Short mmCIF file of C-alpha atoms in Angstrom, two decimals:
data_model
loop_
_atom_site.label_atom_id
_atom_site.label_comp_id
_atom_site.label_asym_id
_atom_site.label_seq_id
_atom_site.Cartn_x
_atom_site.Cartn_y
_atom_site.Cartn_z
CA MET A 1 4.49 -4.23 13.39
CA TRP A 2 1.44 -4.00 15.60
CA ASP A 3 -1.80 -4.88 13.91
CA GLU A 4 -5.00 -2.94 14.42
CA ALA A 5 -6.45 -5.45 16.88
CA ALA A 6 -3.42 -5.24 19.17
CA LYS A 7 -3.48 -1.45 19.16
CA ALA A 8 -7.21 -1.43 19.85
CA LYS A 9 -6.65 -3.65 22.89
CA LEU A 10 -3.94 -1.31 24.16
CA ARG A 11 -6.15 1.74 23.70
CA GLY A 12 -9.01 -0.05 25.44
CA ALA A 13 -6.73 -0.90 28.36
CA ALA A 14 -5.64 2.74 28.55
CA ASN A 15 -9.29 3.80 28.62
CA ARG A 16 -10.08 1.40 31.45
CA ALA A 17 -7.02 2.55 33.38
CA GLY A 18 -8.17 6.17 33.16
CA MET A 19 -5.15 7.27 31.10
CA VAL A 20 -7.38 8.51 28.29
CA THR A 21 -11.10 8.87 27.63
CA SER A 22 -13.09 8.02 24.54
CA ALA A 23 -14.17 11.67 24.43
CA ASP A 24 -10.55 12.76 23.94
CA PRO A 25 -8.76 9.91 22.13
CA GLU A 26 -6.07 12.18 20.70
CA SER A 27 -4.62 12.59 24.20
CA LEU A 28 -3.10 9.13 23.71
CA VAL A 29 -0.70 8.81 20.78
CA LEU A 30 0.40 5.31 19.84
CA ALA A 31 3.99 5.61 18.65
CA LEU A 32 5.64 2.88 16.61
CA GLU A 33 8.95 1.98 18.23
CA PRO A 34 11.20 2.40 15.15
CA GLU A 35 9.47 5.67 14.33
CA ALA A 36 10.10 6.88 17.88
CA ALA A 37 13.77 5.92 17.59
CA ALA A 38 14.02 7.78 14.28
CA VAL A 39 12.57 10.89 15.88
CA THR A 40 15.09 10.67 18.72
CA VAL A 41 18.15 10.76 16.50
CA ALA A 42 16.84 12.74 13.53
CA ALA A 43 14.83 15.50 15.15
CA SER A 44 16.81 15.95 18.36
CA ALA A 45 20.30 17.47 18.14
CA PRO A 46 21.32 16.43 21.70
CA GLN A 47 20.51 12.80 20.91
CA ARG A 48 22.41 12.90 17.62
CA GLN A 49 25.52 14.02 19.48
CA GLN A 50 25.33 10.89 21.64
CA LEU A 51 25.35 8.48 18.70
CA SER A 52 28.20 6.05 18.18
CA THR A 53 29.37 4.72 14.84
CA VAL A 54 29.67 0.93 14.88
CA THR A 55 32.94 -0.40 13.48
CA ALA A 56 34.56 -3.83 13.35
CA ARG A 57 36.08 -3.02 16.75
CA GLY A 58 32.70 -2.11 18.24
CA PRO A 59 30.87 1.21 18.82
CA GLN A 60 33.19 4.21 18.43
CA LYS A 61 32.52 7.78 19.48
CA LYS A 62 32.44 9.44 16.10
CA ARG A 63 29.93 12.19 15.49
CA PRO A 64 27.77 11.43 12.45
CA GLN A 65 27.33 13.97 9.69
CA GLU A 66 24.48 16.44 9.93
CA LEU A 67 21.24 15.40 8.29
CA GLU A 68 20.24 17.16 5.11
CA ALA A 69 16.95 17.40 3.29
CA GLY A 70 16.37 14.26 1.27
CA ASP A 71 18.56 12.01 3.40
CA VAL A 72 16.99 8.64 4.15
CA VAL A 73 17.42 6.95 7.52
CA MET A 74 16.67 3.27 8.02
CA VAL A 75 15.77 2.29 11.57
CA VAL A 76 16.15 -1.31 12.70
CA ASP A 77 14.44 -1.59 16.08
CA CYS A 78 15.13 -4.94 17.72
CA GLY A 79 13.36 -5.55 20.99
CA GLY A 80 12.50 -8.65 22.93
CA GLY A 81 9.66 -9.89 20.75
CA THR A 82 9.84 -8.28 17.33
CA ALA A 83 12.29 -6.58 15.02
CA ASP A 84 10.76 -3.66 13.13
CA VAL A 85 12.33 -1.89 10.17
CA THR A 86 11.27 1.52 8.86
CA LEU A 87 12.61 4.01 6.34
CA HIS A 88 12.25 7.76 6.89
CA GLU A 89 13.11 10.70 4.67
CA VAL A 90 14.41 13.87 6.29
CA VAL A 91 12.63 17.16 5.62
CA VAL A 92 14.31 20.37 6.74
CA ASP A 93 12.45 23.65 7.14
CA THR A 94 14.81 26.59 6.79
CA GLU A 95 12.51 28.81 8.84
CA GLY A 96 12.03 26.21 11.59
CA ARG A 97 8.94 26.22 13.76
CA ALA A 98 7.94 28.73 16.35
CA GLY A 99 6.23 28.49 19.70
CA GLY A 100 6.30 26.19 22.70
CA GLY A 101 9.15 25.22 24.94
CA GLY A 102 11.08 22.23 26.16
CA ARG A 103 12.95 19.52 24.31
CA ALA A 104 10.21 18.71 21.81
CA ALA A 105 9.80 22.35 20.84
CA ALA A 106 13.56 22.70 20.54
CA ALA A 107 13.70 19.70 18.22
CA ALA A 108 10.91 21.09 16.06
CA ALA A 109 12.57 24.49 16.03
CA GLU A 110 15.56 22.97 14.28
CA GLY A 111 13.25 22.45 11.33
CA VAL A 112 13.97 18.71 11.02
CA HIS A 113 10.95 16.52 10.34
CA LEU A 114 10.37 13.03 8.97
CA LEU A 115 8.33 11.47 6.20
CA GLU A 116 7.86 7.72 6.09
CA ALA A 117 9.69 6.75 2.91
CA ALA A 118 8.38 3.19 2.67
CA VAL A 119 5.95 0.88 4.41
CA GLY A 120 7.73 -0.64 7.40
CA LYS A 121 7.99 -4.33 8.17
CA GLY A 122 8.02 -6.29 11.41
CA VAL A 123 9.25 -9.83 11.99
CA LEU A 124 9.22 -12.15 15.00
CA ALA A 125 12.98 -12.00 15.48
CA GLY A 126 13.57 -10.23 18.78
CA GLY A 127 15.83 -11.32 21.60
CA ARG A 128 13.23 -13.75 22.88
CA TYR A 129 13.64 -15.87 19.74
CA VAL A 130 17.40 -15.96 20.25
CA ASP A 131 16.70 -17.30 23.74
CA ALA A 132 14.37 -19.94 22.34
CA ALA A 133 17.06 -21.06 19.88
CA LEU A 134 19.54 -21.50 22.73
CA TRP A 135 17.07 -23.49 24.83
CA ARG A 136 16.40 -25.80 21.88
CA LEU A 137 20.13 -26.30 21.51
CA LEU A 138 20.69 -27.08 25.19
CA ARG A 139 17.63 -29.31 25.30
CA GLY A 140 19.06 -31.31 22.44
CA ARG A 141 22.46 -31.46 24.15
CA VAL A 142 21.34 -32.79 27.55
CA GLY A 143 18.42 -34.76 26.14
CA PRO A 144 14.77 -33.73 25.84
CA ASP A 145 13.57 -36.02 28.65
CA VAL A 146 16.15 -34.65 31.10
CA TRP A 147 15.50 -31.04 30.12
CA ASP A 148 11.70 -31.29 30.30
CA GLU A 149 11.75 -33.10 33.65
CA TRP A 150 14.20 -30.56 35.08
CA GLN A 151 11.99 -27.65 33.99
CA ARG A 152 9.02 -29.23 35.76
CA GLN A 153 10.91 -29.99 38.96
CA GLN A 154 13.13 -26.91 39.21
CA PRO A 155 11.26 -23.78 38.03
CA ARG A 156 13.47 -21.53 40.16
CA GLU A 157 16.63 -22.89 38.55
CA TRP A 158 15.04 -22.43 35.14
CA THR A 159 14.38 -18.76 35.95
CA ASP A 160 17.93 -18.30 37.23
CA LEU A 161 19.38 -19.84 34.06
CA ALA A 162 17.29 -17.52 31.88
CA SER A 163 18.46 -14.53 33.92
CA SER A 164 22.09 -15.63 33.70
CA TRP A 165 21.83 -16.03 29.93
CA GLU A 166 20.28 -12.57 29.59
CA THR A 167 23.28 -11.05 31.37
CA THR A 168 25.71 -13.09 29.28
CA LYS A 169 23.89 -12.21 26.06
CA ARG A 170 24.22 -8.49 26.70
CA ALA A 171 27.89 -8.67 27.72
CA MET A 172 29.17 -11.11 25.09
CA LYS A 173 31.48 -9.75 22.42
CA GLY A 174 31.76 -12.80 20.19
CA LEU A 175 34.18 -15.73 20.27
CA THR A 176 33.06 -18.43 22.72
CA VAL A 177 30.57 -18.19 25.55
CA GLN A 178 30.53 -20.21 28.75
CA LEU A 179 27.29 -20.77 30.60
CA GLN A 180 27.00 -22.49 33.96
CA LEU A 181 24.11 -24.94 34.01
CA PRO A 182 22.13 -25.12 37.28
CA PRO A 183 23.14 -27.89 39.72
CA GLY A 184 19.77 -29.63 39.48
CA LEU A 185 20.04 -29.92 35.71
CA VAL A 186 23.67 -31.08 35.91
CA ARG A 187 22.77 -33.71 38.48
CA MET A 188 19.87 -35.08 36.42
CA TRP A 189 21.98 -35.07 33.27
CA GLN A 190 24.83 -36.92 35.02
CA GLN A 191 22.40 -39.61 36.19
CA HIS A 192 21.33 -40.26 32.61
CA GLN A 193 24.68 -39.74 30.90
CA PRO A 194 27.38 -42.46 30.70
CA ILE A 195 30.89 -41.14 31.29
CA ASP A 196 33.93 -42.40 29.41
CA GLY A 197 37.41 -42.65 30.84
CA SER A 198 38.42 -39.13 29.83
CA GLY A 199 35.67 -37.48 31.87
CA SER A 200 33.83 -36.25 28.78
CA SER A 201 30.22 -37.09 28.15
CA ALA A 202 29.52 -39.93 25.77
CA SER A 203 26.02 -40.45 24.47
CA PRO A 204 24.85 -43.89 23.34
CA PRO A 205 23.38 -44.09 19.82
CA GLU A 206 19.78 -44.00 21.04
CA ARG A 207 20.44 -40.80 23.04
CA GLN A 208 22.12 -39.18 20.04
CA THR A 209 19.03 -39.99 17.99
CA ALA A 210 16.80 -38.35 20.61
CA ARG A 211 19.11 -35.35 20.65
CA ARG A 212 18.80 -34.88 16.90
CA ALA A 213 15.03 -35.17 17.18
CA ALA A 214 15.05 -32.43 19.83
CA GLY A 215 16.94 -29.99 17.63
CA GLY A 216 20.56 -31.06 17.99
CA SER A 217 22.84 -32.41 15.30
CA PRO A 218 26.33 -33.90 15.18
CA SER A 219 27.73 -30.75 13.53
CA VAL A 220 26.17 -28.49 16.15
CA SER A 221 27.30 -30.72 19.00
CA LEU A 222 30.91 -30.25 17.88
CA GLY A 223 30.59 -26.58 18.87
CA VAL A 224 28.77 -27.27 22.16
CA LYS A 225 31.05 -28.61 24.87
CA LEU A 226 29.53 -29.71 28.16
CA CYS A 227 31.83 -30.56 31.07
CA SER A 228 30.42 -33.48 33.05
CA ALA A 229 32.30 -32.46 36.19
CA THR A 230 31.39 -28.75 36.39
CA GLY A 231 28.25 -28.49 34.27
CA VAL A 232 29.74 -25.62 32.28
CA VAL A 233 28.55 -25.52 28.68
CA GLU A 234 30.78 -23.81 26.14
CA LEU A 235 29.30 -22.51 22.90
CA SER A 236 31.61 -21.78 20.00
CA GLU A 237 31.35 -18.57 18.02
CA ALA A 238 30.25 -20.55 14.97
CA VAL A 239 27.37 -22.15 16.87
CA LEU A 240 26.30 -18.82 18.36
CA GLU A 241 26.35 -17.06 15.03
CA GLU A 242 24.71 -19.82 12.99
CA HIS A 243 22.30 -21.57 15.34
CA VAL A 244 21.54 -19.23 18.26
CA PHE A 245 21.61 -15.72 16.82
CA GLY A 246 21.68 -16.67 13.16
CA PRO A 247 17.99 -17.45 12.48
CA ALA A 248 16.80 -14.18 14.06
CA MET A 249 19.52 -12.12 12.39
CA ALA A 250 18.67 -13.64 9.01
CA GLN A 251 15.04 -12.54 9.39
CA ILE A 252 16.12 -9.04 10.39
CA VAL A 253 18.41 -8.70 7.38
CA THR A 254 15.68 -9.98 5.06
CA ALA A 255 13.21 -7.45 6.48
CA ALA A 256 15.75 -4.66 5.97
CA GLU A 257 16.31 -5.73 2.37
CA GLU A 258 12.55 -5.79 1.72
CA VAL A 259 12.05 -2.31 3.19
CA LYS A 260 15.00 -1.11 1.11
CA ALA A 261 13.34 -2.53 -2.01
CA SER A 262 10.05 -0.89 -1.04
CA GLY A 263 11.86 2.42 -0.68
CA LEU A 264 13.38 2.03 -4.12
CA GLY A 265 9.88 1.45 -5.45
CA GLN A 266 8.91 4.82 -3.98
CA GLY A 267 11.95 6.46 -5.56
CA LYS A 268 13.90 6.62 -2.29
CA LYS A 269 17.41 5.38 -2.95
CA VAL A 270 18.98 3.67 0.03
CA THR A 271 22.40 4.56 -1.41
CA LYS A 272 21.48 8.10 -0.44
CA ALA A 273 20.77 7.06 3.13
CA SER A 274 22.64 8.91 5.81
CA ALA A 275 22.73 5.85 8.05
CA VAL A 276 21.23 2.64 9.33
CA LEU A 277 20.22 3.14 12.96
CA LEU A 278 20.11 0.17 15.33
CA ALA A 279 17.77 0.62 18.30
CA GLY A 280 16.00 -1.50 20.91
CA GLY A 281 17.31 -3.67 23.73
CA PHE A 282 18.49 -6.42 21.38
CA GLY A 283 20.59 -3.75 19.68
CA ASN A 284 23.16 -4.16 22.48
CA SER A 285 24.14 -7.54 21.02
CA ARG A 286 27.63 -7.40 19.55
CA LEU A 287 26.82 -10.22 17.12
CA LEU A 288 23.78 -8.34 15.81
CA GLN A 289 25.83 -5.16 15.50
CA ARG A 290 28.45 -7.03 13.51
CA ARG A 291 25.86 -8.55 11.15
CA LEU A 292 24.15 -5.23 10.48
CA LEU A 293 27.52 -3.54 10.10
CA ARG A 294 28.20 -5.95 7.25
CA LEU A 295 24.84 -5.09 5.69
CA ALA A 296 25.36 -1.34 6.07
CA GLY A 297 28.81 -1.73 4.54
CA GLU A 298 27.29 -3.40 1.48
CA TRP A 299 25.03 -0.37 1.11
CA GLY A 300 27.87 2.09 1.66
CA VAL A 301 26.35 3.77 4.73
CA PRO A 302 27.37 3.89 8.40
CA LEU A 303 25.69 1.91 11.17
CA LEU A 304 24.76 4.16 14.11
CA LEU A 305 24.00 3.13 17.68
CA PRO A 306 22.42 5.32 20.40
CA ARG A 307 24.12 5.45 23.78
CA ASP A 308 21.22 3.39 25.15
CA PRO A 309 19.44 1.65 22.24
CA GLY A 310 16.41 0.75 24.34
CA ALA A 311 15.99 4.23 25.82
CA ALA A 312 16.04 5.81 22.35
CA VAL A 313 12.55 4.42 21.76
CA VAL A 314 11.20 5.84 25.03
CA THR A 315 12.76 9.25 24.38
CA GLY A 316 11.30 9.41 20.89
CA ALA A 317 7.85 8.42 22.12
CA ALA A 318 7.95 11.30 24.61
CA LEU A 319 9.01 13.71 21.87
CA LEU A 320 6.20 12.52 19.61
CA GLY A 321 3.68 12.89 22.41
CA ALA A 322 4.72 16.50 22.92
CA GLU A 323 5.11 17.30 19.21
CA PRO A 324 3.24 14.82 16.95
CA GLY A 325 4.12 16.96 13.94
CA LEU A 326 7.72 15.73 14.04
CA VAL A 327 6.50 13.00 11.67
CA ARG A 328 4.66 14.81 8.92
CA ALA A 329 3.46 11.94 6.78
CA ARG A 330 3.19 8.16 6.95
CA ARG A 331 2.69 5.37 4.48
CA CYS A 332 -0.64 3.58 4.63
CA ARG A 333 -0.16 -0.09 5.37
CA PHE A 334 -3.61 -0.91 4.03
CA THR A 335 -6.01 0.25 1.36
CA TYR A 336 -9.05 1.79 3.04
CA GLY A 337 -12.50 2.35 1.62
CA ILE A 338 -16.20 2.05 2.32
CA GLY A 339 -18.88 -0.21 0.94
CA ALA A 340 -20.96 1.71 -1.59
CA THR A 341 -23.68 1.11 -4.18
CA THR A 342 -23.01 2.25 -7.76
CA PRO A 343 -24.96 2.07 -11.04
CA TRP A 344 -24.80 -1.32 -12.74
CA SER A 345 -22.41 -1.55 -15.68
CA ASP A 346 -21.13 -4.06 -18.22
CA GLU A 347 -17.99 -4.35 -16.09
CA HIS A 348 -20.07 -5.39 -13.08
CA GLU A 349 -22.01 -7.81 -15.28
CA MET A 350 -18.84 -9.50 -16.51
CA HIS A 351 -17.34 -9.74 -13.03
CA ALA A 352 -20.55 -11.21 -11.59
CA ALA A 353 -20.69 -13.82 -14.35
CA ILE A 354 -17.16 -14.98 -13.53
CA PHE A 355 -16.96 -14.61 -9.74
CA GLY A 356 -20.60 -14.55 -8.62
CA TYR A 357 -20.53 -11.00 -7.28
CA PRO A 358 -21.39 -8.10 -7.03
CA GLN A 359 -25.08 -8.50 -6.40
CA LYS A 360 -27.37 -6.81 -8.92
CA ILE A 361 -30.18 -4.93 -7.19
CA MET A 362 -33.14 -3.05 -8.64
CA ASN A 363 -34.06 0.42 -7.40
CA LEU A 364 -37.75 0.86 -8.19
CA GLU A 365 -37.64 4.62 -7.63
CA ASP A 366 -35.01 5.08 -10.31
CA GLN A 367 -36.10 2.11 -12.40
CA ALA A 368 -32.41 1.27 -12.59
CA TYR A 369 -30.06 -1.50 -11.53
CA TYR A 370 -27.20 -1.00 -9.06
CA ALA A 371 -24.16 -2.99 -7.97
CA ASP A 372 -24.07 -3.59 -4.24
CA ALA A 373 -20.99 -3.70 -1.98
CA VAL A 374 -18.57 -1.90 -4.28
CA PHE A 375 -15.26 -0.95 -2.63
CA ALA A 376 -15.04 2.86 -2.78
CA THR A 377 -11.34 3.56 -2.22
CA TYR A 378 -10.16 6.47 -0.08
CA VAL A 379 -6.43 5.70 0.23
CA ARG A 380 -4.24 2.90 -1.11
CA SER A 381 -1.61 0.81 0.65
CA GLY A 382 1.81 2.41 0.33
CA GLN A 383 0.31 5.86 -0.27
CA LEU A 384 1.98 8.73 1.59
CA VAL A 385 -0.65 10.38 3.77
CA ALA A 386 0.00 13.66 5.54
CA THR A 387 -0.76 13.76 9.25
CA ASP A 388 -4.18 15.31 9.96
CA SER A 389 -5.20 15.16 6.29
CA THR A 390 -8.81 14.48 5.29
CA VAL A 391 -10.35 12.73 2.27
CA THR A 392 -14.02 13.58 1.62
CA GLU A 393 -16.54 11.90 -0.67
CA ARG A 394 -20.26 12.59 -1.20
CA TYR A 395 -23.06 10.02 -1.26
CA CYS A 396 -26.85 9.97 -1.16
CA PRO A 397 -29.49 7.65 0.37
CA MET A 398 -30.58 4.74 -1.80
CA ARG A 399 -34.30 5.01 -1.00
CA SER A 400 -36.66 7.87 -0.19
CA THR A 401 -38.03 5.93 2.77
CA GLN A 402 -34.59 5.45 4.29
CA GLN A 403 -34.28 6.71 7.88
CA ARG A 404 -30.60 5.97 8.43
CA VAL A 405 -27.47 5.27 6.43
CA LYS A 406 -24.85 2.66 7.25
CA ILE A 407 -21.28 3.32 6.17
CA PRO A 408 -19.08 0.21 6.57
CA LEU A 409 -15.30 0.73 6.60
CA TYR A 410 -13.10 -1.90 4.96
CA ALA A 411 -9.35 -2.50 4.76
CA THR A 412 -7.13 -4.71 2.63
CA PRO A 413 -3.36 -5.04 2.08
CA ALA A 414 -3.94 -5.10 -1.69
CA PRO A 415 -3.23 -1.77 -3.42
CA ALA A 416 -6.31 -2.04 -5.63
CA VAL A 417 -9.62 -3.84 -5.10
CA ARG A 418 -13.07 -3.42 -6.64
CA TYR A 419 -15.50 -5.13 -4.28
CA VAL A 420 -15.74 -5.77 -0.57
CA ALA A 421 -16.06 -9.49 -1.34
CA ASP A 422 -12.58 -9.59 -2.91
CA THR A 423 -9.98 -11.78 -1.22
CA GLY A 424 -8.22 -10.10 1.69
CA VAL A 425 -10.83 -7.41 2.29
CA ARG A 426 -12.04 -7.24 5.89
CA HIS A 427 -14.64 -5.18 7.71
CA VAL A 428 -13.04 -2.99 10.39
CA ALA A 429 -15.74 -0.54 11.51
CA GLU A 430 -19.15 0.89 10.73
CA VAL A 431 -20.79 4.31 11.04
CA ILE A 432 -24.58 4.62 11.33
CA MET A 433 -26.09 8.08 10.82
CA GLU A 434 -29.75 8.89 11.42
CA LEU A 435 -31.47 10.96 8.74
CA PRO A 436 -33.85 13.75 9.83
CA LYS A 437 -37.59 13.15 9.56
CA GLY A 438 -39.02 14.43 6.32
CA TRP A 439 -35.63 14.75 4.68
CA ARG A 440 -37.05 13.69 1.31
CA LYS A 441 -39.35 16.75 1.20
CA THR A 442 -36.40 19.12 1.41
CA VAL A 443 -35.07 18.20 -2.06
CA GLU A 444 -36.60 17.81 -5.50
CA ARG A 445 -34.81 14.53 -6.17
CA ARG A 446 -33.50 11.89 -3.80
CA LEU A 447 -30.10 12.16 -5.47
CA ASP A 448 -29.92 15.82 -4.43
CA TYR A 449 -29.84 14.94 -0.73
CA GLN A 450 -26.13 14.37 -0.31
CA PHE A 451 -24.19 13.61 2.84
CA GLU A 452 -20.44 13.59 3.27
CA VAL A 453 -18.17 10.80 4.46
CA ASP A 454 -14.78 12.03 5.67
CA MET A 455 -11.76 9.89 6.36
CA ARG A 456 -9.38 11.84 8.60
CA PHE A 457 -5.84 10.60 9.19
CA GLY A 458 -4.48 11.55 12.58
CA ALA A 459 -1.15 10.64 14.15
CA SER A 460 -2.27 7.10 14.86
CA GLU A 461 -5.93 6.73 13.95
CA ILE A 462 -8.37 7.01 11.11
CA THR A 463 -11.55 8.85 12.03
CA VAL A 464 -14.48 8.12 9.73
CA VAL A 465 -17.10 10.85 9.97
CA ALA A 466 -20.52 10.76 8.32
CA ARG A 467 -21.91 14.29 8.19
CA ASP A 468 -25.25 15.68 7.01
CA PRO A 469 -24.63 19.31 5.92
CA ARG A 470 -28.37 20.07 5.96
CA SER A 471 -29.17 18.87 9.47
CA HIS A 472 -25.62 19.39 10.82
CA ASN A 473 -25.82 15.88 12.24
CA ALA A 474 -22.52 13.99 12.39
CA VAL A 475 -21.34 10.66 13.73
CA ALA A 476 -17.83 9.23 13.86
CA VAL A 477 -15.88 6.05 14.50
CA ARG A 478 -12.13 5.64 15.01
CA VAL A 479 -9.76 2.86 14.05
CA ASP A 480 -5.99 2.66 14.19
CA TRP A 481 -4.64 3.01 10.66
CA ARG A 482 -0.95 2.14 11.07
#
């Protein structure tokens, strides 16, 4: 899954490109790819009709059952870089939604919406990592010195080989795969490779040792045949499944199992799931389909595949842009709160004695001690937060001479923390609000001058707003919260 820093960079790039302005940030909605795919097939009847059910013989045109309220859909979105897994619960409004036109409005009118049933998970297991596994295998087969020198001398051939593999990867249906190595690589390999009487390559012991060091092994080599005359490399199905696709697929399955477990923790039974949906460009891989079909079979649910797995993400993003309300609530991936000062207590005293914090500060006006940098929680990780919901808390200035208040925003993956100095807590933003001159004279006690700090959860961002109800002054800062 994207982290906040990556999303902030994307939004900044969109600002510089003129696609969106800081004055109207809601005009750009950052859609998570698996969420977009879920919207495509769950909230759009035309897209559901184009789904195929994956069987042992491959994708079959078999219309899936209609979604009902309470059904849970797992989306496994496998692209080039990452594989992201999410779990969504279907909500059906019997009265539908009125207004608007076009495909997004039609989807909303059906009354089908989504709630994020569990916190999603992303792993570095996209198609690019399958490619890297193959290159390690071939490098070990021809020898690391030969491979590295060829890459330096023949960049065009290297690009052509990568392109050829991409085509083969999409078209392969299992069994064995043949890949033609470029002539430059074959020539260099032949110059360094002794040939026995049968015409097959024979590596001396020292070359076999180098091959193992580069990622090859005797057992793997048995499934990798390289013809010295033609330069055609043949990869067995066992090698493809275990060493090329296997590591990435294992990570994807593990992520799916973890999201399933997270859903169970939220009371969402995967056995009730209507389907596992495979999306993303890597979803075209027959080997990946077969592995996820086995997983879906263990869960007793069908594996569904869009007509174009990669396009499903784009379609869903467009639908979300037109109708953000198609996803009604999302799970917080972090616990969010602000740094606050609270009256000193025995609990603070005990914690400070053991861990060295929080700091004990004296307020001379009150003649009382306070604990500094306490984590005031607004939402917790895993909590279901409705789109466009707001959490409001009230605070007051610490000193009568104070001319401004600073509200630091913190985030942590831990579901419960007490202080901003706790492990894993990080500072993500800060709001500074000026107080009006003479504010202290408007109230009898300093504690009576209260300002509000709102945390508003939009489709893709948290907006932290500090607001002074007396002066009507307000200041805000936005961070991506998913």
